[in-house]
Amino acid sequence: MAAALAQVEAAERGYLSQEEALSAAKEELLRMKRLVEALLLLAREGRVERADLDLAALAQREAAAFGVPYQGPQTLPFQGDPLLLTQALRNLLQNALLHGEGKGVRLVLEVAGKEATLSVLDQGPGMPEEALKEAGRPFFRASRAPGEGLGLSVAKKVAEAHGGRLELLPNAPSGLVARLVLPLAEA
């Protein structure tokens, strides 16, 4: 909030044009909005409001929104919280595009046994082994790239709230695989 306020005050004093201040303040407010949304999602852990949804359609929609290829079934009935699952997937895609330098990012949905796995793969520099152990902890950041260090922790909490888990694995020969592993409902 202080950064947004500083931009407005700079415009009031004539140091910045109103256009410059408005643009900078808007950017800062959007960053704060993302941070607050992430914190609210963390606070909702364990209180998943399950609804019938199509996990494949959700994944396809997010892949298209981020301009990455989707691989997987055309439909997959699932019971979960669509808002939380969408946010977790967005966080993984944003991380892959930012930290994976946008190299070879793709989204894969697979079903094996009684689990669905949403995998976001990239071919960027990957994450050091010691960072893989810490990733998922709130506010942990493995790089100096922009961000608040909440994306993976939110994805982890969302997976856990659905009875699943977040897995982070090296993607050979380079990059990272971030997986949301979610249990499928009993038939």
PDB file of N, CA and C in Angstrom, residues 87-177:
ATOM      1  N   GLN A  87      -6.885 -21.451  -9.112  1.00  0.00           N
ATOM      2  CA  GLN A  87      -5.807 -20.620  -8.584  1.00  0.00           C
ATOM      3  C   GLN A  87      -4.508 -21.412  -8.462  1.00  0.00           C
ATOM      4  N   ALA A  88      -4.600 -22.657  -7.990  1.00  0.00           N
ATOM      5  CA  ALA A  88      -3.399 -23.483  -7.861  1.00  0.00           C
ATOM      6  C   ALA A  88      -2.756 -23.704  -9.226  1.00  0.00           C
ATOM      7  N   LEU A  89      -3.563 -24.011 -10.219  1.00  0.00           N
ATOM      8  CA  LEU A  89      -3.043 -24.244 -11.568  1.00  0.00           C
ATOM      9  C   LEU A  89      -2.455 -22.965 -12.157  1.00  0.00           C
ATOM     10  N   ARG A  90      -3.116 -21.843 -11.929  1.00  0.00           N
ATOM     11  CA  ARG A  90      -2.578 -20.559 -12.409  1.00  0.00           C
ATOM     12  C   ARG A  90      -1.215 -20.274 -11.777  1.00  0.00           C
ATOM     13  N   ASN A  91      -1.094 -20.557 -10.485  1.00  0.00           N
ATOM     14  CA  ASN A  91       0.181 -20.331  -9.809  1.00  0.00           C
ATOM     15  C   ASN A  91       1.290 -21.176 -10.440  1.00  0.00           C
ATOM     16  N   LEU A  92       0.991 -22.433 -10.726  1.00  0.00           N
ATOM     17  CA  LEU A  92       2.000 -23.312 -11.326  1.00  0.00           C
ATOM     18  C   LEU A  92       2.374 -22.836 -12.728  1.00  0.00           C
ATOM     19  N   LEU A  93       1.377 -22.423 -13.499  1.00  0.00           N
ATOM     20  CA  LEU A  93       1.649 -21.934 -14.849  1.00  0.00           C
ATOM     21  C   LEU A  93       2.437 -20.622 -14.814  1.00  0.00           C
ATOM     22  N   GLN A  94       2.058 -19.710 -13.929  1.00  0.00           N
ATOM     23  CA  GLN A  94       2.792 -18.448 -13.809  1.00  0.00           C
ATOM     24  C   GLN A  94       4.241 -18.709 -13.415  1.00  0.00           C
ATOM     25  N   ASN A  95       4.455 -19.617 -12.461  1.00  0.00           N
ATOM     26  CA  ASN A  95       5.823 -19.940 -12.040  1.00  0.00           C
ATOM     27  C   ASN A  95       6.628 -20.519 -13.196  1.00  0.00           C
ATOM     28  N   ALA A  96       6.017 -21.418 -13.965  1.00  0.00           N
ATOM     29  CA  ALA A  96       6.735 -22.043 -15.078  1.00  0.00           C
ATOM     30  C   ALA A  96       7.110 -20.998 -16.131  1.00  0.00           C
ATOM     31  N   LEU A  97       6.202 -20.089 -16.407  1.00  0.00           N
ATOM     32  CA  LEU A  97       6.487 -19.068 -17.408  1.00  0.00           C
ATOM     33  C   LEU A  97       7.523 -18.066 -16.911  1.00  0.00           C
ATOM     34  N   LEU A  98       7.475 -17.733 -15.637  1.00  0.00           N
ATOM     35  CA  LEU A  98       8.413 -16.762 -15.085  1.00  0.00           C
ATOM     36  C   LEU A  98       9.769 -17.399 -14.772  1.00  0.00           C
ATOM     37  N   HIS A  99       9.770 -18.399 -13.920  1.00  0.00           N
ATOM     38  CA  HIS A  99      11.027 -18.993 -13.454  1.00  0.00           C
ATOM     39  C   HIS A  99      11.601 -19.987 -14.455  1.00  0.00           C
ATOM     40  N   GLY A 100      10.747 -20.586 -15.263  1.00  0.00           N
ATOM     41  CA  GLY A 100      11.211 -21.495 -16.303  1.00  0.00           C
ATOM     42  C   GLY A 100      11.537 -20.753 -17.584  1.00  0.00           C
ATOM     43  N   GLU A 101      11.465 -19.417 -17.486  1.00  0.00           N
ATOM     44  CA  GLU A 101      11.798 -18.533 -18.598  1.00  0.00           C
ATOM     45  C   GLU A 101      10.934 -18.798 -19.819  1.00  0.00           C
ATOM     46  N   GLY A 102       9.739 -19.394 -19.600  1.00  0.00           N
ATOM     47  CA  GLY A 102       8.799 -19.649 -20.682  1.00  0.00           C
ATOM     48  C   GLY A 102       9.234 -20.730 -21.655  1.00  0.00           C
ATOM     49  N   LYS A 103      10.291 -21.453 -21.310  1.00  0.00           N
ATOM     50  CA  LYS A 103      10.846 -22.456 -22.222  1.00  0.00           C
ATOM     51  C   LYS A 103      10.103 -23.787 -22.104  1.00  0.00           C
ATOM     52  N   GLY A 104       9.469 -24.202 -23.195  1.00  0.00           N
ATOM     53  CA  GLY A 104       8.854 -25.517 -23.260  1.00  0.00           C
ATOM     54  C   GLY A 104       7.769 -25.779 -22.241  1.00  0.00           C
ATOM     55  N   VAL A 105       7.012 -24.751 -21.851  1.00  0.00           N
ATOM     56  CA  VAL A 105       5.962 -24.930 -20.844  1.00  0.00           C
ATOM     57  C   VAL A 105       4.781 -25.656 -21.475  1.00  0.00           C
ATOM     58  N   ARG A 106       4.301 -26.669 -20.768  1.00  0.00           N
ATOM     59  CA  ARG A 106       3.094 -27.378 -21.209  1.00  0.00           C
ATOM     60  C   ARG A 106       2.362 -27.912 -19.988  1.00  0.00           C
ATOM     61  N   LEU A 107       1.081 -28.214 -20.189  1.00  0.00           N
ATOM     62  CA  LEU A 107       0.215 -28.718 -19.125  1.00  0.00           C
ATOM     63  C   LEU A 107      -0.281 -30.098 -19.526  1.00  0.00           C
ATOM     64  N   VAL A 108      -0.088 -31.059 -18.634  1.00  0.00           N
ATOM     65  CA  VAL A 108      -0.475 -32.444 -18.910  1.00  0.00           C
ATOM     66  C   VAL A 108      -1.403 -32.925 -17.793  1.00  0.00           C
ATOM     67  N   LEU A 109      -2.531 -33.515 -18.182  1.00  0.00           N
ATOM     68  CA  LEU A 109      -3.452 -34.150 -17.237  1.00  0.00           C
ATOM     69  C   LEU A 109      -3.432 -35.643 -17.505  1.00  0.00           C
ATOM     70  N   GLU A 110      -3.170 -36.420 -16.455  1.00  0.00           N
ATOM     71  CA  GLU A 110      -3.124 -37.879 -16.580  1.00  0.00           C
ATOM     72  C   GLU A 110      -3.942 -38.500 -15.456  1.00  0.00           C
ATOM     73  N   VAL A 111      -4.476 -39.682 -15.741  1.00  0.00           N
ATOM     74  CA  VAL A 111      -5.184 -40.462 -14.734  1.00  0.00           C
ATOM     75  C   VAL A 111      -4.448 -41.785 -14.593  1.00  0.00           C
ATOM     76  N   ALA A 112      -4.104 -42.113 -13.351  1.00  0.00           N
ATOM     77  CA  ALA A 112      -3.448 -43.389 -13.057  1.00  0.00           C
ATOM     78  C   ALA A 112      -4.074 -43.938 -11.783  1.00  0.00           C
ATOM     79  N   GLY A 113      -4.708 -45.069 -11.912  1.00  0.00           N
ATOM     80  CA  GLY A 113      -5.368 -45.654 -10.744  1.00  0.00           C
ATOM     81  C   GLY A 113      -6.455 -44.749 -10.224  1.00  0.00           C
ATOM     82  N   LYS A 114      -6.357 -44.388  -8.954  1.00  0.00           N
ATOM     83  CA  LYS A 114      -7.378 -43.566  -8.315  1.00  0.00           C
ATOM     84  C   LYS A 114      -6.930 -42.118  -8.152  1.00  0.00           C
ATOM     85  N   GLU A 115      -5.970 -41.685  -9.007  1.00  0.00           N
ATOM     86  CA  GLU A 115      -5.458 -40.319  -8.912  1.00  0.00           C
ATOM     87  C   GLU A 115      -5.431 -39.632 -10.271  1.00  0.00           C
ATOM     88  N   ALA A 116      -5.699 -38.333 -10.227  1.00  0.00           N
ATOM     89  CA  ALA A 116      -5.516 -37.464 -11.394  1.00  0.00           C
ATOM     90  C   ALA A 116      -4.284 -36.620 -11.107  1.00  0.00           C
ATOM     91  N   THR A 117      -3.454 -36.437 -12.114  1.00  0.00           N
ATOM     92  CA  THR A 117      -2.248 -35.633 -11.954  1.00  0.00           C
ATOM     93  C   THR A 117      -2.235 -34.527 -12.991  1.00  0.00           C
ATOM     94  N   LEU A 118      -2.199 -33.292 -12.500  1.00  0.00           N
ATOM     95  CA  LEU A 118      -2.032 -32.116 -13.343  1.00  0.00           C
ATOM     96  C   LEU A 118      -0.568 -31.725 -13.255  1.00  0.00           C
ATOM     97  N   SER A 119       0.157 -31.848 -14.356  1.00  0.00           N
ATOM     98  CA  SER A 119       1.590 -31.544 -14.370  1.00  0.00           C
ATOM     99  C   SER A 119       1.858 -30.331 -15.244  1.00  0.00           C
ATOM    100  N   VAL A 120       2.601 -29.381 -14.690  1.00  0.00           N
ATOM    101  CA  VAL A 120       3.086 -28.240 -15.449  1.00  0.00           C
ATOM    102  C   VAL A 120       4.587 -28.456 -15.611  1.00  0.00           C
ATOM    103  N   LEU A 121       5.010 -28.613 -16.858  1.00  0.00           N
ATOM    104  CA  LEU A 121       6.409 -28.895 -17.172  1.00  0.00           C
ATOM    105  C   LEU A 121       7.032 -27.702 -17.871  1.00  0.00           C
ATOM    106  N   ASP A 122       8.283 -27.424 -17.542  1.00  0.00           N
ATOM    107  CA  ASP A 122       9.026 -26.409 -18.273  1.00  0.00           C
ATOM    108  C   ASP A 122      10.422 -26.935 -18.549  1.00  0.00           C
ATOM    109  N   GLN A 123      11.126 -26.250 -19.422  1.00  0.00           N
ATOM    110  CA  GLN A 123      12.488 -26.639 -19.770  1.00  0.00           C
ATOM    111  C   GLN A 123      13.465 -25.518 -19.451  1.00  0.00           C
ATOM    112  N   GLY A 124      13.140 -24.771 -18.401  1.00  0.00           N
ATOM    113  CA  GLY A 124      14.008 -23.677 -17.961  1.00  0.00           C
ATOM    114  C   GLY A 124      15.182 -24.201 -17.153  1.00  0.00           C
ATOM    115  N   PRO A 125      15.741 -23.356 -16.294  1.00  0.00           N
ATOM    116  CA  PRO A 125      16.922 -23.751 -15.527  1.00  0.00           C
ATOM    117  C   PRO A 125      16.620 -24.722 -14.387  1.00  0.00           C
ATOM    118  N   GLY A 126      15.358 -24.917 -14.055  1.00  0.00           N
ATOM    119  CA  GLY A 126      15.025 -25.819 -12.945  1.00  0.00           C
ATOM    120  C   GLY A 126      15.244 -25.159 -11.602  1.00  0.00           C
ATOM    121  N   MET A 127      15.250 -25.980 -10.562  1.00  0.00           N
ATOM    122  CA  MET A 127      15.397 -25.483  -9.203  1.00  0.00           C
ATOM    123  C   MET A 127      16.464 -26.323  -8.508  1.00  0.00           C
ATOM    124  N   PRO A 128      17.375 -25.681  -7.781  1.00  0.00           N
ATOM    125  CA  PRO A 128      18.393 -26.454  -7.065  1.00  0.00           C
ATOM    126  C   PRO A 128      17.759 -27.439  -6.083  1.00  0.00           C
ATOM    127  N   GLU A 129      18.457 -28.540  -5.835  1.00  0.00           N
ATOM    128  CA  GLU A 129      17.949 -29.595  -4.948  1.00  0.00           C
ATOM    129  C   GLU A 129      17.536 -29.051  -3.582  1.00  0.00           C
ATOM    130  N   GLU A 130      18.365 -28.174  -2.999  1.00  0.00           N
ATOM    131  CA  GLU A 130      18.036 -27.620  -1.676  1.00  0.00           C
ATOM    132  C   GLU A 130      16.779 -26.755  -1.724  1.00  0.00           C
ATOM    133  N   ALA A 131      16.542 -26.074  -2.847  1.00  0.00           N
ATOM    134  CA  ALA A 131      15.339 -25.255  -2.995  1.00  0.00           C
ATOM    135  C   ALA A 131      14.101 -26.127  -3.159  1.00  0.00           C
ATOM    136  N   LEU A 132      14.247 -27.283  -3.827  1.00  0.00           N
ATOM    137  CA  LEU A 132      13.114 -28.197  -3.976  1.00  0.00           C
ATOM    138  C   LEU A 132      12.579 -28.629  -2.620  1.00  0.00           C
ATOM    139  N   LYS A 133      13.475 -28.773  -1.646  1.00  0.00           N
ATOM    140  CA  LYS A 133      13.070 -29.196  -0.295  1.00  0.00           C
ATOM    141  C   LYS A 133      12.301 -28.094   0.431  1.00  0.00           C
ATOM    142  N   GLU A 134      12.645 -26.845   0.157  1.00  0.00           N
ATOM    143  CA  GLU A 134      12.017 -25.704   0.838  1.00  0.00           C
ATOM    144  C   GLU A 134      10.784 -25.176   0.112  1.00  0.00           C
ATOM    145  N   ALA A 135      10.716 -25.419  -1.192  1.00  0.00           N
ATOM    146  CA  ALA A 135       9.613 -24.884  -1.996  1.00  0.00           C
ATOM    147  C   ALA A 135       8.284 -25.373  -1.432  1.00  0.00           C
ATOM    148  N   GLY A 136       7.323 -24.517  -1.421  1.00  0.00           N
ATOM    149  CA  GLY A 136       6.022 -24.848  -0.843  1.00  0.00           C
ATOM    150  C   GLY A 136       5.852 -24.232   0.535  1.00  0.00           C
ATOM    151  N   ARG A 137       6.946 -23.733   1.097  1.00  0.00           N
ATOM    152  CA  ARG A 137       6.876 -23.029   2.386  1.00  0.00           C
ATOM    153  C   ARG A 137       6.481 -21.585   2.079  1.00  0.00           C
ATOM    154  N   PRO A 138       5.494 -21.029   2.800  1.00  0.00           N
ATOM    155  CA  PRO A 138       5.070 -19.660   2.515  1.00  0.00           C
ATOM    156  C   PRO A 138       6.239 -18.679   2.542  1.00  0.00           C
ATOM    157  N   PHE A 139       6.261 -17.798   1.552  1.00  0.00           N
ATOM    158  CA  PHE A 139       7.221 -16.713   1.382  1.00  0.00           C
ATOM    159  C   PHE A 139       8.616 -17.177   0.966  1.00  0.00           C
ATOM    160  N   PHE A 140       8.812 -18.490   0.735  1.00  0.00           N
ATOM    161  CA  PHE A 140      10.108 -18.958   0.256  1.00  0.00           C
ATOM    162  C   PHE A 140      10.238 -18.604  -1.216  1.00  0.00           C
ATOM    163  N   ARG A 141      11.390 -18.046  -1.573  1.00  0.00           N
ATOM    164  CA  ARG A 141      11.665 -17.700  -2.961  1.00  0.00           C
ATOM    165  C   ARG A 141      13.020 -18.271  -3.342  1.00  0.00           C
ATOM    166  N   ALA A 142      13.046 -19.044  -4.407  1.00  0.00           N
ATOM    167  CA  ALA A 142      14.287 -19.674  -4.855  1.00  0.00           C
ATOM    168  C   ALA A 142      15.065 -18.780  -5.811  1.00  0.00           C
ATOM    169  N   SER A 143      14.446 -17.710  -6.296  1.00  0.00           N
ATOM    170  CA  SER A 143      15.132 -16.824  -7.233  1.00  0.00           C
ATOM    171  C   SER A 143      14.800 -15.382  -6.900  1.00  0.00           C
ATOM    172  N   ARG A 144      15.446 -14.493  -7.620  1.00  0.00           N
ATOM    173  CA  ARG A 144      15.208 -13.060  -7.420  1.00  0.00           C
ATOM    174  C   ARG A 144      14.114 -12.531  -8.347  1.00  0.00           C
ATOM    175  N   ALA A 145      13.503 -13.423  -9.103  1.00  0.00           N
ATOM    176  CA  ALA A 145      12.435 -13.005 -10.016  1.00  0.00           C
ATOM    177  C   ALA A 145      11.277 -12.418  -9.205  1.00  0.00           C
ATOM    178  N   PRO A 146      10.485 -11.548  -9.811  1.00  0.00           N
ATOM    179  CA  PRO A 146       9.368 -10.935  -9.089  1.00  0.00           C
ATOM    180  C   PRO A 146       8.417 -11.990  -8.518  1.00  0.00           C
ATOM    181  N   GLY A 147       7.841 -11.680  -7.398  1.00  0.00           N
ATOM    182  CA  GLY A 147       6.873 -12.581  -6.771  1.00  0.00           C
ATOM    183  C   GLY A 147       6.914 -12.433  -5.270  1.00  0.00           C
ATOM    184  N   GLU A 148       5.929 -13.032  -4.634  1.00  0.00           N
ATOM    185  CA  GLU A 148       5.807 -12.929  -3.189  1.00  0.00           C
ATOM    186  C   GLU A 148       6.227 -14.205  -2.471  1.00  0.00           C
ATOM    187  N   GLY A 149       6.499 -15.269  -3.207  1.00  0.00           N
ATOM    188  CA  GLY A 149       6.872 -16.523  -2.567  1.00  0.00           C
ATOM    189  C   GLY A 149       5.685 -17.281  -2.018  1.00  0.00           C
ATOM    190  N   LEU A 150       4.510 -17.067  -2.615  1.00  0.00           N
ATOM    191  CA  LEU A 150       3.302 -17.741  -2.126  1.00  0.00           C
ATOM    192  C   LEU A 150       2.688 -18.706  -3.140  1.00  0.00           C
ATOM    193  N   GLY A 151       3.088 -18.629  -4.389  1.00  0.00           N
ATOM    194  CA  GLY A 151       2.460 -19.438  -5.434  1.00  0.00           C
ATOM    195  C   GLY A 151       2.500 -20.928  -5.155  1.00  0.00           C
ATOM    196  N   LEU A 152       3.672 -21.470  -4.855  1.00  0.00           N
ATOM    197  CA  LEU A 152       3.783 -22.904  -4.601  1.00  0.00           C
ATOM    198  C   LEU A 152       3.132 -23.290  -3.279  1.00  0.00           C
ATOM    199  N   SER A 153       3.220 -22.416  -2.267  1.00  0.00           N
ATOM    200  CA  SER A 153       2.592 -22.766  -0.986  1.00  0.00           C
ATOM    201  C   SER A 153       1.077 -22.806  -1.127  1.00  0.00           C
ATOM    202  N   VAL A 154       0.520 -21.918  -1.942  1.00  0.00           N
ATOM    203  CA  VAL A 154      -0.928 -21.948  -2.188  1.00  0.00           C
ATOM    204  C   VAL A 154      -1.288 -23.231  -2.938  1.00  0.00           C
ATOM    205  N   ALA A 155      -0.521 -23.564  -3.970  1.00  0.00           N
ATOM    206  CA  ALA A 155      -0.790 -24.796  -4.728  1.00  0.00           C
ATOM    207  C   ALA A 155      -0.703 -26.017  -3.820  1.00  0.00           C
ATOM    208  N   LYS A 156       0.275 -26.035  -2.935  1.00  0.00           N
ATOM    209  CA  LYS A 156       0.437 -27.150  -1.993  1.00  0.00           C
ATOM    210  C   LYS A 156      -0.765 -27.253  -1.059  1.00  0.00           C
ATOM    211  N   LYS A 157      -1.200 -26.132  -0.512  1.00  0.00           N
ATOM    212  CA  LYS A 157      -2.354 -26.122   0.409  1.00  0.00           C
ATOM    213  C   LYS A 157      -3.630 -26.545  -0.308  1.00  0.00           C
ATOM    214  N   VAL A 158      -3.793 -26.117  -1.551  1.00  0.00           N
ATOM    215  CA  VAL A 158      -4.978 -26.503  -2.324  1.00  0.00           C
ATOM    216  C   VAL A 158      -4.979 -28.011  -2.563  1.00  0.00           C
ATOM    217  N   ALA A 159      -3.837 -28.549  -2.952  1.00  0.00           N
ATOM    218  CA  ALA A 159      -3.738 -30.000  -3.165  1.00  0.00           C
ATOM    219  C   ALA A 159      -4.055 -30.743  -1.874  1.00  0.00           C
ATOM    220  N   GLU A 160      -3.470 -30.315  -0.771  1.00  0.00           N
ATOM    221  CA  GLU A 160      -3.698 -30.973   0.522  1.00  0.00           C
ATOM    222  C   GLU A 160      -5.149 -30.861   0.956  1.00  0.00           C
ATOM    223  N   ALA A 161      -5.769 -29.712   0.710  1.00  0.00           N
ATOM    224  CA  ALA A 161      -7.176 -29.527   1.079  1.00  0.00           C
ATOM    225  C   ALA A 161      -8.093 -30.458   0.292  1.00  0.00           C
ATOM    226  N   HIS A 162      -7.631 -30.912  -0.879  1.00  0.00           N
ATOM    227  CA  HIS A 162      -8.379 -31.870  -1.691  1.00  0.00           C
ATOM    228  C   HIS A 162      -7.946 -33.310  -1.419  1.00  0.00           C
ATOM    229  N   GLY A 163      -7.098 -33.508  -0.409  1.00  0.00           N
ATOM    230  CA  GLY A 163      -6.631 -34.850  -0.084  1.00  0.00           C
ATOM    231  C   GLY A 163      -5.461 -35.303  -0.943  1.00  0.00           C
ATOM    232  N   GLY A 164      -4.843 -34.364  -1.642  1.00  0.00           N
ATOM    233  CA  GLY A 164      -3.739 -34.685  -2.544  1.00  0.00           C
ATOM    234  C   GLY A 164      -2.428 -34.102  -2.076  1.00  0.00           C
ATOM    235  N   ARG A 165      -1.545 -33.854  -3.049  1.00  0.00           N
ATOM    236  CA  ARG A 165      -0.213 -33.349  -2.719  1.00  0.00           C
ATOM    237  C   ARG A 165       0.363 -32.594  -3.915  1.00  0.00           C
ATOM    238  N   LEU A 166       1.361 -31.785  -3.620  1.00  0.00           N
ATOM    239  CA  LEU A 166       2.136 -31.097  -4.645  1.00  0.00           C
ATOM    240  C   LEU A 166       3.492 -31.776  -4.707  1.00  0.00           C
ATOM    241  N   GLU A 167       3.933 -32.127  -5.907  1.00  0.00           N
ATOM    242  CA  GLU A 167       5.245 -32.723  -6.110  1.00  0.00           C
ATOM    243  C   GLU A 167       6.052 -31.824  -7.037  1.00  0.00           C
ATOM    244  N   LEU A 168       7.305 -31.606  -6.699  1.00  0.00           N
ATOM    245  CA  LEU A 168       8.221 -30.835  -7.528  1.00  0.00           C
ATOM    246  C   LEU A 168       9.395 -31.732  -7.868  1.00  0.00           C
ATOM    247  N   LEU A 169       9.605 -31.947  -9.158  1.00  0.00           N
ATOM    248  CA  LEU A 169      10.640 -32.874  -9.617  1.00  0.00           C
ATOM    249  C   LEU A 169      11.452 -32.245 -10.732  1.00  0.00           C
ATOM    250  N   PRO A 170      12.731 -32.622 -10.852  1.00  0.00           N
ATOM    251  CA  PRO A 170      13.503 -32.162 -12.004  1.00  0.00           C
ATOM    252  C   PRO A 170      12.891 -32.715 -13.294  1.00  0.00           C
ATOM    253  N   ASN A 171      12.966 -31.920 -14.349  1.00  0.00           N
ATOM    254  CA  ASN A 171      12.480 -32.322 -15.672  1.00  0.00           C
ATOM    255  C   ASN A 171      13.701 -32.534 -16.563  1.00  0.00           C
ATOM    256  N   ALA A 172      14.051 -33.780 -16.815  1.00  0.00           N
ATOM    257  CA  ALA A 172      15.252 -34.076 -17.606  1.00  0.00           C
ATOM    258  C   ALA A 172      15.041 -33.665 -19.060  1.00  0.00           C
ATOM    259  N   PRO A 173      15.994 -33.062 -19.714  1.00  0.00           N
ATOM    260  CA  PRO A 173      17.347 -32.772 -19.241  1.00  0.00           C
ATOM    261  C   PRO A 173      17.442 -31.476 -18.447  1.00  0.00           C
ATOM    262  N   SER A 174      16.425 -30.586 -18.545  1.00  0.00           N
ATOM    263  CA  SER A 174      16.441 -29.369 -17.736  1.00  0.00           C
ATOM    264  C   SER A 174      15.021 -28.938 -17.451  1.00  0.00           C
ATOM    265  N   GLY A 175      14.867 -28.184 -16.392  1.00  0.00           N
ATOM    266  CA  GLY A 175      13.562 -27.648 -16.058  1.00  0.00           C
ATOM    267  C   GLY A 175      12.972 -28.258 -14.812  1.00  0.00           C
ATOM    268  N   LEU A 176      11.678 -28.059 -14.671  1.00  0.00           N
ATOM    269  CA  LEU A 176      10.960 -28.483 -13.477  1.00  0.00           C
ATOM    270  C   LEU A 176       9.610 -29.069 -13.882  1.00  0.00           C
ATOM    271  N   VAL A 177       9.169 -30.053 -13.122  1.00  0.00           N
ATOM    272  CA  VAL A 177       7.815 -30.587 -13.242  1.00  0.00           C
ATOM    273  C   VAL A 177       7.126 -30.294 -11.918  1.00  0.00           C
TER     274      VAL A 177
END
